[in-house]
Coordinates of C-alpha atoms in Angstrom, one line a residue:
M1427 CA 0.1 0.0 0.0
T1428 CA 1.2 3.4 -1.0
S1429 CA 2.4 5.6 2.0
K1430 CA 0.5 9.0 2.1
F1431 CA 2.3 12.3 3.3
A1432 CA 0.9 15.7 3.8
V1433 CA 2.3 19.1 3.8
I1434 CA 0.2 21.9 5.4
L1435 CA 1.6 25.3 4.4
A1436 CA 0.9 27.7 7.3
A1437 CA 3.9 30.1 7.4
G1438 CA 2.5 33.3 5.8
Q1439 CA 1.9 36.5 7.9
G1440 CA -1.7 37.1 6.4
T1441 CA -1.1 41.1 6.6
R1442 CA -4.4 41.7 4.7
M1443 CA -6.2 40.4 7.7
K1444 CA -5.1 43.5 9.6
S1445 CA -5.2 41.4 12.6
K1446 CA -2.9 40.7 15.8
L1447 CA -4.0 37.1 15.5
Y1448 CA -2.1 34.9 13.1
K1449 CA -4.1 34.4 9.8
V1450 CA -4.6 30.6 10.0
L1451 CA -5.7 30.8 13.7
H1452 CA -8.8 32.9 12.8
P1453 CA -11.9 30.8 13.7
V1454 CA -14.4 29.4 11.1
C1455 CA -17.4 28.2 12.9
G1456 CA -15.5 27.6 16.1
K1457 CA -12.4 26.0 15.1
A1458 CA -9.1 27.5 13.8
M1459 CA -8.7 27.6 9.8
V1460 CA -5.7 25.5 10.1
E1461 CA -7.2 22.9 12.4
H1462 CA -10.1 22.5 9.9
V1463 CA -7.6 21.6 7.3
L1464 CA -5.7 19.3 9.7
T1465 CA -8.7 17.5 10.8
Q1466 CA -9.8 16.7 7.1
V1467 CA -6.4 15.6 6.2
E1468 CA -6.2 13.2 9.2
E1469 CA -9.3 11.4 8.0
N1470 CA -7.4 10.0 4.9
K1471 CA -5.2 8.0 7.4
M1472 CA -1.8 9.8 6.4
D1473 CA 1.3 8.2 7.5
E1474 CA 2.9 11.6 8.3
I1475 CA 1.9 15.1 8.4
V1476 CA 4.0 18.3 8.5
T1477 CA 3.0 21.9 9.1
I1478 CA 5.1 24.5 7.9
I1479 CA 5.4 27.5 10.2
G1480 CA 6.9 30.9 10.2
H1481 CA 4.9 34.0 11.5
G1482 CA 2.9 32.9 14.9
A1483 CA 4.8 29.4 15.1
K1484 CA 4.5 29.2 18.9
D1485 CA 0.7 29.8 18.5
V1486 CA 0.2 27.3 15.8
K1487 CA 2.2 24.7 17.7
K1488 CA 0.0 25.4 20.7
K1489 CA -3.3 24.8 18.8
L1490 CA -2.3 22.0 16.8
G1491 CA -0.1 20.0 19.4
S1492 CA 1.5 16.8 18.5
R1493 CA -1.1 15.9 15.9
T1494 CA 1.6 17.0 13.2
E1495 CA 5.1 17.5 12.8
Y1496 CA 6.6 20.9 12.0
A1497 CA 9.1 22.6 9.8
L1498 CA 10.1 26.4 10.2
Q1499 CA 10.2 28.6 7.0
A1500 CA 12.2 31.5 8.7
E1501 CA 11.8 33.7 5.6
Q1502 CA 8.9 33.6 3.3
L1503 CA 10.3 33.3 -0.3
G1504 CA 7.2 31.5 -1.8
T1505 CA 5.2 28.2 -1.9
G1506 CA 8.1 26.2 -3.5
H1507 CA 10.4 27.4 -0.8
A1508 CA 7.9 26.5 2.0
V1509 CA 7.6 23.0 0.9
L1510 CA 11.1 22.8 0.6
Q1511 CA 11.4 23.1 4.3
A1512 CA 9.8 19.6 4.9
E1513 CA 12.7 18.1 3.0
E1514 CA 14.8 17.0 6.0
L1515 CA 11.7 15.0 7.2
L1516 CA 10.2 13.5 4.0
K1517 CA 12.9 13.6 1.3
N1518 CA 13.8 10.0 1.2
K1519 CA 10.6 8.5 1.7
E1520 CA 8.6 6.7 -0.9
G1521 CA 4.8 7.5 -1.4
V1522 CA 2.4 10.3 -2.4
T1523 CA 2.7 14.0 -0.8
L1524 CA -0.5 16.0 -0.5
I1525 CA 0.0 19.7 -0.5
V1526 CA -2.6 21.9 1.0
C1527 CA -2.7 25.5 2.5
G1528 CA -3.7 26.1 6.0
D1529 CA -6.0 29.1 5.3
T1530 CA -8.4 26.8 2.9
P1531 CA -10.8 25.6 5.9
L1532 CA -13.6 24.4 3.6
F1533 CA -12.0 21.4 2.0
T1534 CA -13.3 18.1 2.7
A1535 CA -11.8 14.6 3.4
Q1536 CA -13.6 13.2 0.5
T1537 CA -12.2 15.9 -1.9
F1538 CA -8.7 14.9 -0.8
S1539 CA -9.5 11.0 -1.1
E1540 CA -10.9 11.7 -4.6
L1541 CA -7.7 13.6 -5.5
F1542 CA -5.5 10.7 -4.2
E1543 CA -7.5 8.1 -6.1
Y1544 CA -7.3 10.1 -9.4
H1545 CA -3.5 10.8 -9.0
E1546 CA -3.0 6.9 -8.7
Q1547 CA -5.2 6.0 -11.6
K1548 CA -3.4 8.4 -13.8
G1549 CA 0.2 7.1 -12.9
A1550 CA 1.0 10.8 -12.7
V1551 CA 4.2 12.4 -11.0
A1552 CA 2.2 15.3 -10.0
T1553 CA -1.7 16.0 -10.0
V1554 CA -3.2 19.5 -9.2
L1555 CA -6.7 19.8 -8.0
T1556 CA -8.7 22.4 -9.9
A1557 CA -11.9 24.2 -10.0
E1558 CA -14.2 26.3 -12.4
A1559 CA -14.2 29.7 -10.7
P1560 CA -17.2 32.1 -11.5
N1561 CA -14.6 35.0 -11.0
P1562 CA -11.0 33.7 -11.3
F1563 CA -9.1 37.0 -10.7
G1564 CA -6.1 36.3 -8.1
Y1565 CA -6.1 32.7 -8.8
G1566 CA -3.3 30.8 -10.9
R1567 CA -4.6 29.5 -14.1
I1568 CA -4.4 26.1 -15.5
V1569 CA -3.2 26.1 -19.0
R1570 CA -3.8 23.1 -21.3
N1571 CA -2.8 22.1 -24.8
E1572 CA -5.5 21.3 -27.6
L1573 CA -5.6 17.8 -26.1
G1574 CA -6.5 19.0 -22.5
I1575 CA -3.2 17.9 -21.1
V1576 CA -1.9 20.3 -18.5
E1577 CA 1.1 22.4 -19.8
K1578 CA 1.8 24.5 -16.8
I1579 CA 0.2 26.7 -14.3
V1580 CA 0.6 30.4 -14.5
E1581 CA 0.1 33.1 -11.5
Q1582 CA -2.3 35.9 -11.9
K1583 CA 0.5 38.5 -11.9
D1584 CA 2.6 36.5 -14.6
A1585 CA -0.5 35.7 -16.9
N1586 CA -1.0 37.2 -20.3
E1587 CA -4.3 38.4 -21.8
K1588 CA -5.3 35.1 -23.1
E1589 CA -4.2 33.2 -19.9
T1590 CA -6.3 35.5 -17.6
A1591 CA -9.3 34.6 -19.7
I1592 CA -9.0 31.0 -18.4
T1593 CA -11.6 30.1 -15.8
E1594 CA -10.3 26.9 -14.6
I1595 CA -8.1 27.8 -11.5
N1596 CA -5.4 26.2 -9.4
T1597 CA -7.0 25.4 -5.9
G1598 CA -3.6 25.3 -4.3
V1599 CA -3.9 21.5 -3.4
Y1600 CA -1.6 18.9 -5.1
C1601 CA -0.5 15.5 -4.9
F1602 CA 3.2 14.5 -5.8
D1603 CA 5.4 11.6 -5.9
N1604 CA 7.4 12.5 -2.9
R1605 CA 10.9 11.8 -4.0
Q1606 CA 10.6 13.6 -7.3
L1607 CA 8.8 16.6 -5.8
F1608 CA 11.9 17.3 -3.7
E1609 CA 14.4 16.8 -6.6
A1610 CA 12.4 19.2 -8.6
L1611 CA 12.0 21.9 -5.8
H1612 CA 15.8 22.4 -6.2
K1613 CA 15.4 23.2 -9.9
I1614 CA 12.7 26.0 -9.6
K1615 CA 14.0 29.7 -9.8
N1616 CA 12.4 33.0 -8.8
D1617 CA 12.6 34.8 -11.9
N1618 CA 9.0 36.1 -11.8
V1619 CA 7.0 39.3 -11.0
Q1620 CA 7.0 38.6 -7.1
G1621 CA 10.7 37.2 -7.0
E1622 CA 9.4 34.0 -5.4
Y1623 CA 10.0 30.4 -5.6
Y1624 CA 6.6 29.1 -7.0
L1625 CA 5.5 25.6 -6.1
T1626 CA 3.7 25.6 -9.5
D1627 CA 6.7 25.8 -11.4
V1628 CA 7.6 22.1 -10.7
M1629 CA 4.7 21.2 -13.0
E1630 CA 6.5 22.8 -16.2
I1631 CA 9.7 21.1 -15.0
F1632 CA 8.1 17.5 -14.8
K1633 CA 6.4 18.3 -18.2
N1634 CA 9.6 19.2 -20.0
A1635 CA 11.0 15.8 -18.6
G1636 CA 8.2 13.9 -20.4
K1637 CA 6.6 12.9 -17.1
V1638 CA 2.7 12.7 -16.6
V1639 CA 1.2 15.9 -15.0
A1640 CA -2.6 15.6 -14.3
A1641 CA -5.3 17.7 -13.1
Y1642 CA -8.4 16.7 -11.2
K1643 CA -11.3 19.2 -11.5
M1644 CA -13.5 19.3 -8.2
K1645 CA -17.3 19.5 -8.1
N1646 CA -17.6 22.3 -5.7
F1647 CA -15.9 25.5 -6.0
D1648 CA -16.8 26.8 -2.8
E1649 CA -14.5 24.2 -1.1
S1650 CA -11.4 25.8 -2.6
M1651 CA -12.0 29.1 -0.9
G1652 CA -8.9 30.8 0.4
V1653 CA -9.3 33.2 3.3
N1654 CA -6.9 36.5 3.0
D1655 CA -9.0 39.0 4.6
R1656 CA -12.1 39.6 6.9
V1657 CA -14.6 39.7 3.8
A1658 CA -13.5 36.2 2.8
L1659 CA -13.4 35.1 6.6
A1660 CA -17.1 35.9 6.7
Q1661 CA -17.9 34.1 3.4
A1662 CA -16.1 31.1 4.7
N1663 CA -18.0 31.2 7.9
K1664 CA -21.3 31.6 5.9
V1665 CA -20.5 28.5 3.7
M1666 CA -19.4 26.3 6.7
R1667 CA -22.3 27.0 8.6
L1668 CA -24.8 26.2 5.9
R1669 CA -22.9 22.9 5.5
I1670 CA -23.0 22.2 9.5
N1671 CA -26.8 23.1 9.6
E1672 CA -27.7 20.9 6.5
A1673 CA -25.9 17.8 8.3
H1674 CA -27.9 18.3 11.4
M1675 CA -31.3 18.5 9.6
K1676 CA -30.3 15.5 7.6
N1677 CA -29.8 13.8 11.0
G1678 CA -33.2 14.6 12.2
V1679 CA -32.9 18.1 13.9
T1680 CA -35.4 20.7 12.9
L1681 CA -33.8 24.2 12.4
I1682 CA -36.8 26.6 11.9
D1683 CA -34.6 29.2 10.0
P1684 CA -30.9 27.9 9.1
L1685 CA -30.0 31.1 7.8
T1686 CA -30.3 32.5 11.1
T1687 CA -28.8 29.5 13.3
Y1688 CA -25.2 29.5 14.2
I1689 CA -23.8 26.2 15.1
D1690 CA -20.0 25.4 15.7
V1691 CA -18.4 22.4 13.9
D1692 CA -18.0 20.3 17.2
V1693 CA -21.6 20.7 18.3
E1694 CA -23.6 17.5 18.7
I1695 CA -27.4 17.4 18.6
G1696 CA -29.9 14.9 19.1
R1697 CA -32.9 13.9 17.0
D1698 CA -36.3 15.6 17.2
T1699 CA -34.8 18.6 18.8
V1700 CA -36.2 21.8 17.6
I1701 CA -33.9 25.0 17.4
E1702 CA -35.7 28.6 16.7
P1703 CA -34.0 31.4 14.9
G1704 CA -31.3 33.5 16.2
V1705 CA -29.8 30.6 18.3
V1706 CA -26.0 30.3 18.8
L1707 CA -24.3 27.0 19.8
K1708 CA -20.6 27.0 20.4
G1709 CA -17.6 24.9 21.3
K1710 CA -18.2 21.5 22.6
T1711 CA -21.8 21.8 23.2
V1712 CA -24.0 18.6 23.3
I1713 CA -27.6 18.6 23.0
G1714 CA -30.0 15.5 23.6
E1715 CA -33.0 14.3 21.8
D1716 CA -36.6 16.1 21.9
C1717 CA -35.1 19.4 23.3
F1718 CA -36.4 22.7 22.4
I1719 CA -33.9 25.5 22.2
G1720 CA -35.9 29.1 22.0
A1721 CA -35.0 31.8 19.9
H1722 CA -31.9 33.8 20.7
S1723 CA -30.4 31.4 23.2
E1724 CA -26.8 31.1 23.4
I1725 CA -25.1 28.0 24.6
R1726 CA -21.3 27.4 24.9
D1727 CA -19.6 24.0 26.0
T1728 CA -22.7 22.8 27.7
V1729 CA -24.2 19.5 28.1
I1730 CA -27.9 19.3 27.7
E1731 CA -29.7 15.8 28.2
D1732 CA -33.0 14.7 26.6
N1733 CA -36.3 16.5 26.8
V1734 CA -34.9 20.0 27.9
T1735 CA -36.3 23.5 27.2
V1736 CA -34.1 26.5 27.0
T1737 CA -36.0 29.7 26.3
S1738 CA -34.1 32.6 25.2
S1739 CA -31.2 32.2 27.9
L1740 CA -27.4 32.2 28.1
L1741 CA -25.7 29.2 29.2
E1742 CA -21.9 28.6 29.7
E1743 CA -20.1 25.5 30.6
A1744 CA -22.9 24.0 32.3
V1745 CA -25.1 20.9 32.5
M1746 CA -28.8 20.7 32.4
A1747 CA -30.3 17.1 33.1
E1748 CA -33.2 15.4 31.6
G1749 CA -36.6 17.1 31.6
S1750 CA -35.2 20.5 33.1
N1751 CA -36.2 23.9 31.7
I1752 CA -34.6 27.5 32.0
G1753 CA -35.8 30.9 31.0
P1754 CA -36.7 33.3 29.7
Y1755 CA -33.7 35.8 30.2
S1756 CA -31.7 33.5 32.4
H1757 CA -28.0 32.9 32.8
L1758 CA -26.1 29.4 33.7
R1759 CA -22.5 30.2 34.4
P1760 CA -19.4 28.0 34.7
A1761 CA -20.0 24.9 36.9
A1762 CA -23.8 25.2 37.0
K1763 CA -25.4 21.7 37.2
I1764 CA -29.2 21.6 36.7
G1765 CA -30.9 18.3 37.9
K1766 CA -33.8 16.4 36.5
N1767 CA -36.9 18.0 36.1
V1768 CA -35.7 21.3 37.8
H1769 CA -37.4 24.6 36.7
I1770 CA -35.1 27.7 36.5
G1771 CA -37.5 30.6 35.6
N1772 CA -36.9 34.1 34.2
F1773 CA -34.1 36.4 35.1
V1774 CA -32.2 33.8 37.3
E1775 CA -28.5 33.5 37.5
V1776 CA -26.7 30.2 38.5
K1777 CA -22.9 30.1 39.0
K1778 CA -20.8 27.0 40.4
A1779 CA -24.0 25.5 42.0
Q1780 CA -25.7 22.3 41.8
I1781 CA -29.5 22.1 42.0
G1782 CA -31.2 18.7 42.8
E1783 CA -34.3 17.2 41.1
N1784 CA -37.7 18.6 41.0
T1785 CA -36.3 22.1 42.5
K1786 CA -37.9 25.2 41.4
V1787 CA -35.9 28.5 41.2
G1788 CA -38.8 30.6 39.7
H1789 CA -37.6 34.1 39.1
L1790 CA -35.2 37.1 39.9
T1791 CA -32.9 35.0 41.9
Y1792 CA -29.1 34.6 42.0
V1793 CA -27.7 31.2 43.2
G1794 CA -23.8 31.2 43.4
D1795 CA -21.5 28.6 45.3
A1796 CA -24.5 26.5 46.6
T1797 CA -25.6 22.9 46.7
L1798 CA -29.5 22.5 46.7
G1799 CA -31.1 19.1 47.1
K1800 CA -34.2 17.9 45.7
D1801 CA -38.0 19.3 45.7
I1802 CA -36.8 22.7 47.0
N1803 CA -39.0 25.9 46.5
V1804 CA -36.7 28.9 46.0
G1805 CA -39.0 32.2 46.2
C1806 CA -38.6 35.1 44.1
G1807 CA -35.8 37.6 44.6
T1808 CA -33.8 35.2 46.8
I1809 CA -30.0 36.0 46.9
F1810 CA -27.3 33.6 47.8
V1811 CA -24.8 35.8 49.3
N1812 CA -21.5 34.1 48.6
Y1813 CA -18.6 36.7 48.5
D1814 CA -17.3 38.6 51.5
G1815 CA -15.1 40.9 49.6
V1816 CA -12.0 38.4 49.6
N1817 CA -13.3 34.9 49.5
K1818 CA -16.2 32.8 48.0
H1819 CA -18.3 30.8 50.6
H1820 CA -20.6 28.0 50.0
T1821 CA -24.3 27.4 51.0
N1822 CA -26.0 23.9 51.6
V1823 CA -29.7 23.9 51.2
G1824 CA -31.5 20.2 52.4
D1825 CA -34.3 18.3 50.6
Y1826 CA -37.8 19.6 50.7
S1827 CA -36.9 22.8 52.1
F1828 CA -38.8 26.3 51.3
I1829 CA -36.8 29.4 50.7
G1830 CA -39.3 32.4 51.0
S1831 CA -39.2 35.2 48.5
G1832 CA -36.9 38.2 49.1
S1833 CA -34.4 36.2 51.4
N1834 CA -30.7 36.6 51.5
L1835 CA -28.6 33.6 52.5
I1836 CA -25.4 34.6 53.8
A1837 CA -22.7 32.1 53.5
P1838 CA -21.1 30.0 54.8
L1839 CA -24.4 28.4 55.6
E1840 CA -26.3 25.0 56.3
I1841 CA -29.8 24.7 55.9
A1842 CA -31.1 21.3 56.6
D1843 CA -33.7 18.9 55.1
H1844 CA -37.3 20.0 55.6
A1845 CA -36.4 23.6 57.1
Y1846 CA -38.3 26.9 56.2
V1847 CA -37.0 30.3 55.5
A1848 CA -39.5 32.9 56.1
A1849 CA -39.9 35.7 53.2
G1850 CA -37.9 38.7 53.4
S1851 CA -35.3 37.1 55.8
T1852 CA -31.4 37.7 56.0
I1853 CA -30.0 34.3 57.2
T1854 CA -26.6 34.3 58.8
G1855 CA -26.9 31.2 61.1
D1856 CA -27.4 27.6 60.4
V1857 CA -31.1 26.1 60.2
A1858 CA -32.0 22.7 61.7
A1859 CA -34.4 20.3 60.1
H1860 CA -38.0 21.2 60.7
D1861 CA -37.2 24.8 62.1
M1862 CA -38.4 27.9 60.6
A1863 CA -35.8 30.7 60.2
I1864 CA -37.1 34.4 60.5
A1865 CA -34.8 37.4 60.5
R1866 CA -36.5 40.7 59.9
G1867 CA -37.4 43.7 61.9
R1868 CA -41.0 43.7 63.5
Q1869 CA -43.4 45.7 61.6
V1870 CA -44.5 49.1 62.9
N1871 CA -47.3 51.2 61.3
K1872 CA -46.9 55.0 62.0
K1873 CA -50.3 56.8 62.0
G1874 CA -50.7 59.5 59.6
Y1875 CA -47.2 59.2 58.0
F1876 CA -48.5 58.9 54.4
D1877 CA -49.3 62.6 54.4
R1878 CA -45.9 63.8 55.4
Y1879 CA -44.3 62.7 52.3
P1880 CA -44.2 64.2 48.9
V1881 CA -46.0 61.2 47.5
A1882 CA -49.5 62.7 49.2
N1883 CA -49.4 65.6 47.0
A1884 CA -48.9 63.6 44.0
A1885 CA -51.8 61.5 45.0
K1886 CA -54.1 64.5 45.7
K1887 CA -53.1 65.8 42.3
A1888 CA -54.1 62.6 40.6
E1889 CA -57.3 62.3 42.5
N1890 CA -58.3 65.9 41.3
E1891 CA -57.4 64.9 37.7
N1892 CA -59.7 61.9 37.7
V1893 CA -62.6 63.5 39.3

């Protein structure tokens, strides 16, 4: 079986992005462009992958880790020069080498597989992946003879009038006989407009030597999109997003409006889940079956089990167990764990807290640094006061307890099972099982005091206007 190698070109600076972030690390649907490329290359079961790095080398290594080997292109002198940096790692090996750019995140493993297969069928020393471009400006052109055989590839800046009219373009992806590739790279020159060593020049070297040079025309031009600026980045995100959404719909997920639904590439969604418009699903989020994700919810790195309802809420690094619900306008912050059949109502914030099954936290409440048992009712406007200005403290609330509205629970605090906190209390001490805690001043009614305040004059004016 023929050995397969890959070289990913990721050394360019990407000045047109006008960004502090290195170009190939810009994300497309939640994953860096170069990581998209590497993932699709890996699916072809390569024997060895080398990534050519230059600008931002440390950051690229940090992102890709040990999934690839690396070769440094310290000075950017063109694509041919970039590939040559992998010579020390690959030159003496028999097999086929795939060359692909790190700023082309839309290529699929299937396209790479088809290119390998075509290259083998043709017995070629080199095969270029081509496409028909609706607007070929900026791309290298595939120049064929009258028999349709590839003669050479001409870069935009070096093309004459006849060549610029060609619509078949070079996508920047190639297959080469590995040994012959590195032999030819030593023969190319930089006598061109840009003064660079073009990888494409090896095609003419092979052709002049009487060797077979082939071209495989891919079916979908969109895959070949390279990202050089923010406009192209937005377009790549759009294409990828529609691809992701279509795959989820084919797997049994209902997207009410795919054009306004934003799902990152690593998100998992179960069958018969319904997602309304304006929803954003990020990172490693996992959503189960038969869920409902309401309009304009944002969910990041969160696990949602089956039969969960999320209504217009923000969830970050949280867990929602089966049958639970949240919203509208609530917020799960990191380390929030919501149990089975828990109800989190509107305007509730939960942070680093575990809430047991069947518990209800209805509205206008903050639960931070707490463990709540099962079947608890937390009244409106309750605050778990967890911060003393220096340290965070924990509150435990036992099963079947009742927390009255407007209560302040000042941590550290232990509230036992079957305990009762009266509405409007500020609780600073532990509460034992079956006890009721009440901590508020005794009510005093001051006779006639209403008439001493400005509100009385406003009331009289309103009364007179309503006569």
